[in-house]
């Protein structure tokens, strides 16, 4: 077997499942007797001179904690040098060149980049950074907003965390005869709110992809057979003429209609928690697929799960497949995004089961 040296880097926001993927890639490298290093603090670590790395070969130090949230490699910090901060000060070219130089200095055969749609879009658009090494990407995000893959690392755990959280609130809601409006994360994608809302038995689920009518929401809540329950609201919903946080806007409308309620913001708890069995299995599937892609001399690819099959797709296919949206932090850059589709089976099931999900799919 040809000897290789590979690096692993986690970028963007963290999510539960990153440590499992890291550990499984290390396991797979150990099996092949390949060297493996971790880049610390994402692109900030790669930008440093010399690049901040940690030797992971034969390293079982994190085995016992490989199913806990966060990333043992870390993803960066508020003061980190990254694509966004470099673009802000007009030094994006110099930043990209430094990353390219670090990759050369590390003498790598392959880089496994575990990132979200921003990181993967940048990896595609600034591909020259990885010149000379095989670039294999693994999709991770609690938002499930990456095109071409049915699942991303961290989504299942986020749904579990949010469901458990909402379930606790349901008990409290019952004892005070009131409703809880829970604001979920997910950016512009409603997948997390939709899945957790269905899982907890919410009476209403509001997501950015579906237009809703506040009067009809109020009517629906008043007609329900209970005086307590959950209204799951995705952070990116909007109501014309209203401003403020999504949950606050809905809460105010309920107050006006004399429906007792409280808001709740689970925030980063959704990104924490022990990695679920499904995310662990996904992590192993992606690690195996990534290592095989390296052996097959593939490059500029992303691992995906499609209809139960693990495989790779090209980064350009990933980029073309999503809806392109301007990156809010880097002028001139578009990211490739996935949303809840109008024919999403869960949307139909929720509607059939009498959950208020709005009026019209956008
Ligand atoms: O993309 C992951 C995510 O958790 C989103 O769902 C959320 O809007 C955002 O990141 C929160 O970012 P931060 O951790 O910077 O507050």
mmCIF file of C-alpha atoms and ligand atoms in Angstrom:
data_model
loop_
_atom_site.group_PDB
_atom_site.id
_atom_site.type_symbol
_atom_site.label_atom_id
_atom_site.label_comp_id
_atom_site.label_asym_id
_atom_site.label_seq_id
_atom_site.Cartn_x
_atom_site.Cartn_y
_atom_site.Cartn_z
ATOM 1 C CA UNK A 1 0.000 0.000 0.000
ATOM 2 C CA UNK A 2 1.333 3.436 -0.952
ATOM 3 C CA UNK A 3 2.212 5.524 2.085
ATOM 4 C CA UNK A 4 0.364 8.835 2.399
ATOM 5 C CA UNK A 5 0.258 11.815 4.696
ATOM 6 C CA UNK A 6 -3.084 13.466 5.160
ATOM 7 C CA UNK A 7 -4.438 16.404 7.151
ATOM 8 C CA UNK A 8 -7.875 16.939 8.703
ATOM 9 C CA UNK A 9 -9.370 20.388 9.186
ATOM 10 C CA UNK A 10 -12.747 21.439 10.656
ATOM 11 C CA UNK A 11 -14.039 24.851 9.564
ATOM 12 C CA UNK A 12 -17.103 27.044 10.133
ATOM 13 C CA UNK A 13 -19.500 26.549 13.041
ATOM 14 C CA UNK A 14 -19.139 23.363 15.057
ATOM 15 C CA UNK A 15 -21.772 20.666 15.468
ATOM 16 C CA UNK A 16 -21.935 17.363 17.276
ATOM 17 C CA UNK A 17 -20.316 14.564 15.273
ATOM 18 C CA UNK A 18 -17.084 16.291 14.294
ATOM 19 C CA UNK A 19 -15.042 14.314 16.820
ATOM 20 C CA UNK A 20 -16.513 11.046 15.590
ATOM 21 C CA UNK A 21 -15.503 11.828 11.998
ATOM 22 C CA UNK A 22 -12.018 12.882 13.102
ATOM 23 C CA UNK A 23 -11.583 9.689 15.125
ATOM 24 C CA UNK A 24 -12.846 7.471 12.296
ATOM 25 C CA UNK A 25 -10.499 9.102 9.777
ATOM 26 C CA UNK A 26 -7.618 8.560 12.198
ATOM 27 C CA UNK A 27 -8.704 4.911 12.634
ATOM 28 C CA UNK A 28 -8.821 4.455 8.855
ATOM 29 C CA UNK A 29 -5.363 6.051 8.460
ATOM 30 C CA UNK A 30 -3.924 3.851 11.195
ATOM 31 C CA UNK A 31 -5.249 0.764 9.399
ATOM 32 C CA UNK A 32 -3.382 1.855 6.272
ATOM 33 C CA UNK A 33 -0.306 2.976 8.270
ATOM 34 C CA UNK A 34 -0.683 6.491 6.858
ATOM 35 C CA UNK A 35 0.403 9.612 8.726
ATOM 36 C CA UNK A 36 -2.356 11.968 9.787
ATOM 37 C CA UNK A 37 -2.196 15.449 11.273
ATOM 38 C CA UNK A 38 -4.968 17.746 12.471
ATOM 39 C CA UNK A 39 -4.991 21.458 11.634
ATOM 40 C CA UNK A 40 -5.895 23.454 14.734
ATOM 41 C CA UNK A 41 -8.384 26.343 14.687
ATOM 42 C CA UNK A 42 -9.421 25.841 11.079
ATOM 43 C CA UNK A 43 -7.987 28.219 8.474
ATOM 44 C CA UNK A 44 -6.530 30.394 11.260
ATOM 45 C CA UNK A 45 -4.209 27.496 12.116
ATOM 46 C CA UNK A 46 -3.354 26.948 8.478
ATOM 47 C CA UNK A 47 -2.619 30.664 8.086
ATOM 48 C CA UNK A 48 -0.149 30.643 11.027
ATOM 49 C CA UNK A 49 3.562 30.316 10.368
ATOM 50 C CA UNK A 50 4.270 27.481 10.744
ATOM 51 C CA UNK A 51 0.782 26.004 10.425
ATOM 52 C CA UNK A 52 -0.656 24.891 13.780
ATOM 53 C CA UNK A 53 -0.901 21.117 13.603
ATOM 54 C CA UNK A 54 -1.298 18.219 15.963
ATOM 55 C CA UNK A 55 -0.041 14.723 15.237
ATOM 56 C CA UNK A 56 -2.949 12.282 15.208
ATOM 57 C CA UNK A 57 -1.139 9.156 13.976
ATOM 58 C CA UNK A 58 -1.753 6.231 16.330
ATOM 59 C CA UNK A 59 -3.274 8.726 18.665
ATOM 60 C CA UNK A 60 -6.077 7.305 20.736
ATOM 61 C CA UNK A 61 -6.169 10.281 23.104
ATOM 62 C CA UNK A 62 -9.636 11.318 22.131
ATOM 63 C CA UNK A 63 -11.136 7.862 21.612
ATOM 64 C CA UNK A 64 -13.196 7.946 24.805
ATOM 65 C CA UNK A 65 -14.558 11.384 23.976
ATOM 66 C CA UNK A 66 -15.034 10.864 20.269
ATOM 67 C CA UNK A 67 -18.802 10.977 20.601
ATOM 68 C CA UNK A 68 -18.930 14.289 22.450
ATOM 69 C CA UNK A 69 -19.816 17.635 20.885
ATOM 70 C CA UNK A 70 -17.351 20.250 19.634
ATOM 71 C CA UNK A 71 -14.170 19.644 17.664
ATOM 72 C CA UNK A 72 -10.962 18.615 19.399
ATOM 73 C CA UNK A 73 -9.160 20.432 16.577
ATOM 74 C CA UNK A 74 -11.216 23.620 17.170
ATOM 75 C CA UNK A 75 -12.761 25.672 14.376
ATOM 76 C CA UNK A 76 -11.417 29.178 15.050
ATOM 77 C CA UNK A 77 -12.352 32.046 17.354
ATOM 78 C CA UNK A 78 -13.599 35.636 17.302
ATOM 79 C CA UNK A 79 -10.166 37.097 16.506
ATOM 80 C CA UNK A 80 -9.204 34.403 14.005
ATOM 81 C CA UNK A 81 -7.758 35.134 10.593
ATOM 82 C CA UNK A 82 -10.066 33.533 8.063
ATOM 83 C CA UNK A 83 -11.655 34.201 4.668
ATOM 84 C CA UNK A 84 -14.157 36.677 6.154
ATOM 85 C CA UNK A 85 -11.724 38.687 8.292
ATOM 86 C CA UNK A 86 -9.157 38.815 5.451
ATOM 87 C CA UNK A 87 -11.813 39.955 2.972
ATOM 88 C CA UNK A 88 -12.875 42.707 5.398
ATOM 89 C CA UNK A 89 -9.397 44.234 5.362
ATOM 90 C CA UNK A 90 -8.825 43.637 1.623
ATOM 91 C CA UNK A 91 -6.245 40.889 2.171
ATOM 92 C CA UNK A 92 -8.038 37.894 0.725
ATOM 93 C CA UNK A 93 -5.396 37.214 -1.943
ATOM 94 C CA UNK A 94 -2.549 37.286 0.552
ATOM 95 C CA UNK A 95 -4.565 35.021 2.866
ATOM 96 C CA UNK A 96 -5.212 32.489 0.108
ATOM 97 C CA UNK A 97 -1.522 32.504 -0.874
ATOM 98 C CA UNK A 98 -0.482 31.854 2.727
ATOM 99 C CA UNK A 99 -2.862 28.873 2.971
ATOM 100 C CA UNK A 100 -1.446 27.522 -0.289
ATOM 101 C CA UNK A 101 2.101 27.876 1.069
ATOM 102 C CA UNK A 102 1.187 26.097 4.323
ATOM 103 C CA UNK A 103 -0.279 23.174 2.422
ATOM 104 C CA UNK A 104 2.981 22.869 0.465
ATOM 105 C CA UNK A 105 5.109 23.116 3.614
ATOM 106 C CA UNK A 106 3.104 20.374 5.304
ATOM 107 C CA UNK A 107 4.049 17.995 2.514
ATOM 108 C CA UNK A 108 0.605 16.483 2.309
ATOM 109 C CA UNK A 109 -0.913 14.010 -0.102
ATOM 110 C CA UNK A 110 -4.470 14.852 0.847
ATOM 111 C CA UNK A 111 -6.551 17.295 2.857
ATOM 112 C CA UNK A 112 -9.852 16.198 4.400
ATOM 113 C CA UNK A 113 -11.888 19.340 4.911
ATOM 114 C CA UNK A 114 -14.932 18.952 7.160
ATOM 115 C CA UNK A 115 -17.078 22.009 6.514
ATOM 116 C CA UNK A 116 -20.460 23.586 5.880
ATOM 117 C CA UNK A 117 -21.819 25.138 2.688
ATOM 118 C CA UNK A 118 -19.751 28.321 3.118
ATOM 119 C CA UNK A 119 -16.482 26.415 3.540
ATOM 120 C CA UNK A 120 -17.277 23.997 0.725
ATOM 121 C CA UNK A 121 -18.251 26.827 -1.645
ATOM 122 C CA UNK A 122 -14.979 28.620 -0.845
ATOM 123 C CA UNK A 123 -13.031 25.376 -1.339
ATOM 124 C CA UNK A 124 -14.564 25.164 -4.803
ATOM 125 C CA UNK A 125 -14.087 28.824 -5.719
ATOM 126 C CA UNK A 126 -10.538 29.136 -4.308
ATOM 127 C CA UNK A 127 -9.443 25.694 -5.344
ATOM 128 C CA UNK A 128 -5.882 26.820 -6.105
ATOM 129 C CA UNK A 129 -5.218 26.811 -2.346
ATOM 130 C CA UNK A 130 -5.160 23.024 -2.480
ATOM 131 C CA UNK A 131 -3.042 22.751 -5.651
ATOM 132 C CA UNK A 132 -0.984 19.571 -5.573
ATOM 133 C CA UNK A 133 -2.946 17.775 -2.842
ATOM 134 C CA UNK A 134 -6.111 15.725 -3.084
ATOM 135 C CA UNK A 135 -8.993 17.693 -1.590
ATOM 136 C CA UNK A 136 -11.730 15.552 -0.060
ATOM 137 C CA UNK A 137 -14.612 17.348 1.670
ATOM 138 C CA UNK A 138 -17.032 15.998 4.259
ATOM 139 C CA UNK A 139 -20.326 17.894 4.691
ATOM 140 C CA UNK A 140 -21.178 18.887 8.248
ATOM 141 C CA UNK A 141 -23.871 21.196 9.537
ATOM 142 C CA UNK A 142 -26.772 21.159 11.938
ATOM 143 C CA UNK A 143 -28.734 23.183 9.333
ATOM 144 C CA UNK A 144 -28.957 20.455 6.620
ATOM 145 C CA UNK A 145 -28.522 23.130 3.966
ATOM 146 C CA UNK A 146 -25.880 21.442 1.777
ATOM 147 C CA UNK A 147 -27.035 20.343 -1.694
ATOM 148 C CA UNK A 148 -26.691 16.771 -3.026
ATOM 149 C CA UNK A 149 -26.511 14.918 0.275
ATOM 150 C CA UNK A 150 -29.478 13.518 2.186
ATOM 151 C CA UNK A 151 -27.704 13.988 5.509
ATOM 152 C CA UNK A 152 -24.931 16.115 6.982
ATOM 153 C CA UNK A 153 -22.882 15.443 10.095
ATOM 154 C CA UNK A 154 -24.572 17.083 13.102
ATOM 155 C CA UNK A 155 -28.116 17.389 11.797
ATOM 156 C CA UNK A 156 -29.527 14.294 13.485
ATOM 157 C CA UNK A 157 -27.987 15.232 16.841
ATOM 158 C CA UNK A 158 -29.359 18.781 16.552
ATOM 159 C CA UNK A 159 -32.840 17.390 15.884
ATOM 160 C CA UNK A 160 -32.478 15.129 18.925
ATOM 161 C CA UNK A 161 -31.260 17.966 21.146
ATOM 162 C CA UNK A 162 -34.067 20.257 20.064
ATOM 163 C CA UNK A 163 -36.694 17.540 20.429
ATOM 164 C CA UNK A 164 -35.569 16.728 23.986
ATOM 165 C CA UNK A 165 -35.498 20.421 24.847
ATOM 166 C CA UNK A 166 -39.003 21.022 23.434
ATOM 167 C CA UNK A 167 -40.335 17.943 25.183
ATOM 168 C CA UNK A 168 -39.286 19.350 28.553
ATOM 169 C CA UNK A 169 -41.026 22.627 27.755
ATOM 170 C CA UNK A 170 -44.198 20.775 26.799
ATOM 171 C CA UNK A 171 -44.491 19.479 30.370
ATOM 172 C CA UNK A 172 -44.069 22.978 31.759
ATOM 173 C CA UNK A 173 -46.530 24.359 29.213
ATOM 174 C CA UNK A 174 -49.171 21.889 30.407
ATOM 175 C CA UNK A 175 -48.894 22.836 34.067
ATOM 176 C CA UNK A 176 -49.471 26.537 33.295
ATOM 177 C CA UNK A 177 -51.948 26.203 30.422
ATOM 178 C CA UNK A 178 -49.762 28.102 28.033
ATOM 179 C CA UNK A 179 -47.917 27.828 24.755
ATOM 180 C CA UNK A 180 -44.196 27.863 24.117
ATOM 181 C CA UNK A 181 -42.848 29.553 21.013
ATOM 182 C CA UNK A 182 -39.439 27.984 20.440
ATOM 183 C CA UNK A 183 -36.997 29.690 18.093
ATOM 184 C CA UNK A 184 -34.713 27.230 16.364
ATOM 185 C CA UNK A 185 -31.411 27.743 14.571
ATOM 186 C CA UNK A 186 -30.955 26.636 10.957
ATOM 187 C CA UNK A 187 -30.172 29.892 9.147
ATOM 188 C CA UNK A 188 -32.376 30.244 6.042
ATOM 189 C CA UNK A 189 -33.185 26.522 5.954
ATOM 190 C CA UNK A 190 -36.211 25.183 7.849
ATOM 191 C CA UNK A 191 -35.135 21.519 8.027
ATOM 192 C CA UNK A 192 -34.191 21.548 11.702
ATOM 193 C CA UNK A 193 -37.447 23.222 12.815
ATOM 194 C CA UNK A 194 -39.478 20.905 10.586
ATOM 195 C CA UNK A 195 -37.899 17.668 11.816
ATOM 196 C CA UNK A 196 -37.851 18.573 15.512
ATOM 197 C CA UNK A 197 -41.342 20.073 15.271
ATOM 198 C CA UNK A 198 -42.732 16.847 13.869
ATOM 199 C CA UNK A 199 -40.756 14.798 16.407
ATOM 200 C CA UNK A 200 -42.099 16.685 19.429
ATOM 201 C CA UNK A 201 -45.655 16.955 18.102
ATOM 202 C CA UNK A 202 -45.724 20.734 17.676
ATOM 203 C CA UNK A 203 -49.086 22.286 16.769
ATOM 204 C CA UNK A 204 -47.467 24.710 14.360
ATOM 205 C CA UNK A 205 -44.131 24.803 12.542
ATOM 206 C CA UNK A 206 -43.104 27.992 10.787
ATOM 207 C CA UNK A 207 -40.169 27.870 8.369
ATOM 208 C CA UNK A 208 -38.751 30.398 5.890
ATOM 209 C CA UNK A 209 -39.668 28.253 2.887
ATOM 210 C CA UNK A 210 -43.436 28.415 3.552
ATOM 211 C CA UNK A 211 -45.548 31.587 3.638
ATOM 212 C CA UNK A 212 -47.842 31.724 6.639
ATOM 213 C CA UNK A 213 -50.704 33.892 7.802
ATOM 214 C CA UNK A 214 -50.688 35.083 11.377
ATOM 215 C CA UNK A 215 -54.515 35.168 11.661
ATOM 216 C CA UNK A 216 -54.713 31.579 10.469
ATOM 217 C CA UNK A 217 -52.024 30.569 12.943
ATOM 218 C CA UNK A 218 -54.006 32.172 15.769
ATOM 219 C CA UNK A 219 -57.202 30.477 14.554
ATOM 220 C CA UNK A 220 -55.422 27.127 14.434
ATOM 221 C CA UNK A 221 -54.113 27.485 18.000
ATOM 222 C CA UNK A 222 -57.543 28.581 19.307
ATOM 223 C CA UNK A 223 -59.241 25.648 17.618
ATOM 224 C CA UNK A 224 -56.815 23.083 19.008
ATOM 225 C CA UNK A 225 -58.135 20.748 21.661
ATOM 226 C CA UNK A 226 -55.477 21.869 24.114
ATOM 227 C CA UNK A 227 -54.589 25.080 25.930
ATOM 228 C CA UNK A 228 -50.881 24.329 25.805
ATOM 229 C CA UNK A 229 -48.372 23.153 23.245
ATOM 230 C CA UNK A 230 -45.364 23.990 21.118
ATOM 231 C CA UNK A 231 -45.028 26.385 18.201
ATOM 232 C CA UNK A 232 -41.707 25.724 16.476
ATOM 233 C CA UNK A 233 -40.349 28.769 14.691
ATOM 234 C CA UNK A 234 -37.282 28.830 12.478
ATOM 235 C CA UNK A 235 -34.938 31.783 13.111
ATOM 236 C CA UNK A 236 -35.177 33.121 9.532
ATOM 237 C CA UNK A 237 -38.957 33.563 9.200
ATOM 238 C CA UNK A 238 -40.223 37.064 8.526
ATOM 239 C CA UNK A 239 -43.565 38.853 8.855
ATOM 240 C CA UNK A 240 -44.204 41.924 6.756
ATOM 241 C CA UNK A 241 -44.403 45.043 8.915
ATOM 242 C CA UNK A 242 -42.885 43.312 11.959
ATOM 243 C CA UNK A 243 -39.326 43.279 13.191
ATOM 244 C CA UNK A 244 -37.293 41.601 15.901
ATOM 245 C CA UNK A 245 -36.563 37.981 16.685
ATOM 246 C CA UNK A 246 -38.755 35.381 15.005
ATOM 247 C CA UNK A 247 -40.147 33.953 18.271
ATOM 248 C CA UNK A 248 -40.847 37.428 19.668
ATOM 249 C CA UNK A 249 -42.861 38.399 16.593
ATOM 250 C CA UNK A 250 -45.053 35.300 16.924
ATOM 251 C CA UNK A 251 -45.361 35.725 20.687
ATOM 252 C CA UNK A 252 -46.591 39.311 20.291
ATOM 253 C CA UNK A 253 -49.250 38.180 17.833
ATOM 254 C CA UNK A 254 -50.403 35.485 20.290
ATOM 255 C CA UNK A 255 -50.507 38.038 23.117
ATOM 256 C CA UNK A 256 -52.725 40.292 21.015
ATOM 257 C CA UNK A 257 -55.081 37.329 20.559
ATOM 258 C CA UNK A 258 -55.012 36.603 24.327
ATOM 259 C CA UNK A 259 -53.218 33.289 23.941
ATOM 260 C CA UNK A 260 -50.939 32.863 26.985
ATOM 261 C CA UNK A 261 -47.422 32.050 25.847
ATOM 262 C CA UNK A 262 -43.716 32.260 26.537
ATOM 263 C CA UNK A 263 -40.773 32.320 24.157
ATOM 264 C CA UNK A 264 -37.755 30.066 24.396
ATOM 265 C CA UNK A 265 -34.358 30.216 22.699
ATOM 266 C CA UNK A 266 -32.389 26.946 22.905
ATOM 267 C CA UNK A 267 -29.523 28.553 20.938
ATOM 268 C CA UNK A 268 -26.216 26.625 20.948
ATOM 269 C CA UNK A 269 -27.581 23.733 23.005
ATOM 270 C CA UNK A 270 -28.838 22.594 19.586
ATOM 271 C CA UNK A 271 -25.219 22.226 18.469
ATOM 272 C CA UNK A 272 -24.143 20.361 21.600
ATOM 273 C CA UNK A 273 -25.007 16.948 23.036
ATOM 274 C CA UNK A 274 -23.627 13.438 22.653
ATOM 275 C CA UNK A 275 -23.543 12.483 19.000
ATOM 276 C CA UNK A 276 -26.558 10.333 18.105
ATOM 277 C CA UNK A 277 -26.156 6.812 16.735
ATOM 278 C CA UNK A 278 -27.282 8.015 13.286
ATOM 279 C CA UNK A 279 -24.650 10.745 13.188
ATOM 280 C CA UNK A 280 -21.995 8.267 14.370
ATOM 281 C CA UNK A 281 -22.940 5.863 11.598
ATOM 282 C CA UNK A 282 -22.896 8.716 9.079
ATOM 283 C CA UNK A 283 -19.471 9.764 10.371
ATOM 284 C CA UNK A 284 -18.101 6.273 9.828
ATOM 285 C CA UNK A 285 -19.660 6.093 6.356
ATOM 286 C CA UNK A 286 -18.183 9.441 5.344
ATOM 287 C CA UNK A 287 -14.741 8.622 6.815
ATOM 288 C CA UNK A 288 -14.642 5.315 4.932
ATOM 289 C CA UNK A 289 -15.789 6.995 1.694
ATOM 290 C CA UNK A 290 -13.233 9.804 2.097
ATOM 291 C CA UNK A 291 -10.310 7.419 2.607
ATOM 292 C CA UNK A 292 -11.352 5.274 -0.342
ATOM 293 C CA UNK A 293 -11.563 8.440 -2.469
ATOM 294 C CA UNK A 294 -7.954 9.217 -1.509
ATOM 295 C CA UNK A 295 -6.894 5.693 -2.478
ATOM 296 C CA UNK A 296 -8.705 6.129 -5.813
ATOM 297 C CA UNK A 297 -6.752 9.336 -6.451
ATOM 298 C CA UNK A 298 -9.904 11.441 -6.445
ATOM 299 C CA UNK A 299 -9.724 15.143 -5.730
ATOM 300 C CA UNK A 300 -12.102 18.122 -5.379
ATOM 301 C CA UNK A 301 -14.910 15.867 -4.250
ATOM 302 C CA UNK A 302 -17.389 15.765 -1.380
ATOM 303 C CA UNK A 303 -18.702 12.646 0.338
ATOM 304 C CA UNK A 304 -22.487 12.303 0.197
ATOM 305 C CA UNK A 305 -25.258 9.975 1.299
ATOM 306 C CA UNK A 306 -27.852 9.599 -1.466
ATOM 307 C CA UNK A 307 -30.763 7.159 -1.071
ATOM 308 C CA UNK A 308 -28.757 5.024 1.339
ATOM 309 C CA UNK A 309 -25.615 4.965 -0.804
ATOM 310 C CA UNK A 310 -22.307 6.501 0.280
ATOM 311 C CA UNK A 311 -20.325 8.002 -2.582
ATOM 312 C CA UNK A 312 -18.539 11.136 -3.739
ATOM 313 C CA UNK A 313 -19.699 13.982 -5.979
ATOM 314 C CA UNK A 314 -17.506 16.673 -7.495
ATOM 315 C CA UNK A 315 -17.290 20.027 -5.728
ATOM 316 C CA UNK A 316 -18.413 21.707 -8.942
ATOM 317 C CA UNK A 317 -21.557 19.526 -9.020
ATOM 318 C CA UNK A 318 -22.199 20.485 -5.384
ATOM 319 C CA UNK A 319 -21.769 24.151 -6.247
ATOM 320 C CA UNK A 320 -24.012 24.024 -9.308
ATOM 321 C CA UNK A 321 -26.742 22.014 -7.573
ATOM 322 C CA UNK A 322 -27.657 24.545 -4.871
ATOM 323 C CA UNK A 323 -29.374 27.901 -4.934
ATOM 324 C CA UNK A 324 -26.631 30.530 -5.099
ATOM 325 C CA UNK A 325 -26.790 33.181 -2.399
ATOM 326 C CA UNK A 326 -24.447 36.127 -1.835
ATOM 327 C CA UNK A 327 -22.050 35.498 1.025
ATOM 328 C CA UNK A 328 -22.939 38.203 3.575
ATOM 329 C CA UNK A 329 -19.302 38.428 4.703
ATOM 330 C CA UNK A 330 -17.322 38.283 1.456
ATOM 331 C CA UNK A 331 -18.208 40.656 -1.369
ATOM 332 C CA UNK A 332 -18.397 38.904 -4.740
ATOM 333 C CA UNK A 333 -18.654 35.394 -3.295
ATOM 334 C CA UNK A 334 -21.706 33.170 -3.688
ATOM 335 C CA UNK A 335 -22.443 30.114 -1.569
ATOM 336 C CA UNK A 336 -24.432 27.101 -2.726
ATOM 337 C CA UNK A 337 -27.453 26.393 -0.531
ATOM 338 C CA UNK A 338 -30.164 23.815 -0.074
ATOM 339 C CA UNK A 339 -33.617 24.478 1.409
ATOM 340 C CA UNK A 340 -36.720 22.499 2.337
ATOM 341 C CA UNK A 341 -38.184 21.642 -1.058
ATOM 342 C CA UNK A 342 -41.913 22.131 -1.771
ATOM 343 C CA UNK A 343 -42.278 18.352 -2.260
ATOM 344 C CA UNK A 344 -40.501 17.471 0.999
ATOM 345 C CA UNK A 345 -42.319 14.430 2.308
ATOM 346 C CA UNK A 346 -42.300 15.703 5.880
ATOM 347 C CA UNK A 347 -44.077 18.915 4.856
ATOM 348 C CA UNK A 348 -46.869 16.828 3.366
ATOM 349 C CA UNK A 349 -47.077 14.534 6.376
ATOM 350 C CA UNK A 350 -47.185 17.507 8.764
ATOM 351 C CA UNK A 351 -50.018 19.068 6.738
ATOM 352 C CA UNK A 352 -51.946 15.781 6.565
ATOM 353 C CA UNK A 353 -51.596 15.377 10.323
ATOM 354 C CA UNK A 354 -53.136 18.767 11.027
ATOM 355 C CA UNK A 355 -49.993 20.660 11.988
ATOM 356 C CA UNK A 356 -50.157 24.306 10.893
ATOM 357 C CA UNK A 357 -47.188 24.842 8.579
ATOM 358 C CA UNK A 358 -48.496 27.862 6.685
ATOM 359 C CA UNK A 359 -50.359 28.507 3.505
ATOM 360 C CA UNK A 360 -48.169 28.334 0.480
ATOM 361 C CA UNK A 361 -44.792 26.806 -0.223
ATOM 362 C CA UNK A 362 -42.504 29.471 -1.661
HETATM 363 O O1 LIG B 1 -24.797 27.284 10.721
HETATM 364 C C1 LIG B 1 -24.879 26.794 12.011
HETATM 365 C C2 LIG B 1 -25.511 27.792 12.952
HETATM 366 O O2 LIG B 1 -25.638 27.173 14.224
HETATM 367 C C3 LIG B 1 -26.838 28.386 12.495
HETATM 368 O O3 LIG B 1 -27.921 27.501 12.631
HETATM 369 C C4 LIG B 1 -26.915 29.618 13.345
HETATM 370 O O4 LIG B 1 -27.705 30.620 12.746
HETATM 371 C C5 LIG B 1 -25.469 30.061 13.412
HETATM 372 O O5 LIG B 1 -24.679 28.921 13.101
HETATM 373 C C6 LIG B 1 -25.052 30.597 14.761
HETATM 374 O O6 LIG B 1 -23.745 31.068 14.635
HETATM 375 P P1 LIG B 1 -22.873 31.513 15.882
HETATM 376 O O7 LIG B 1 -22.378 30.270 16.554
HETATM 377 O O8 LIG B 1 -21.775 32.293 15.272
HETATM 378 O O9 LIG B 1 -23.751 32.295 16.781
#
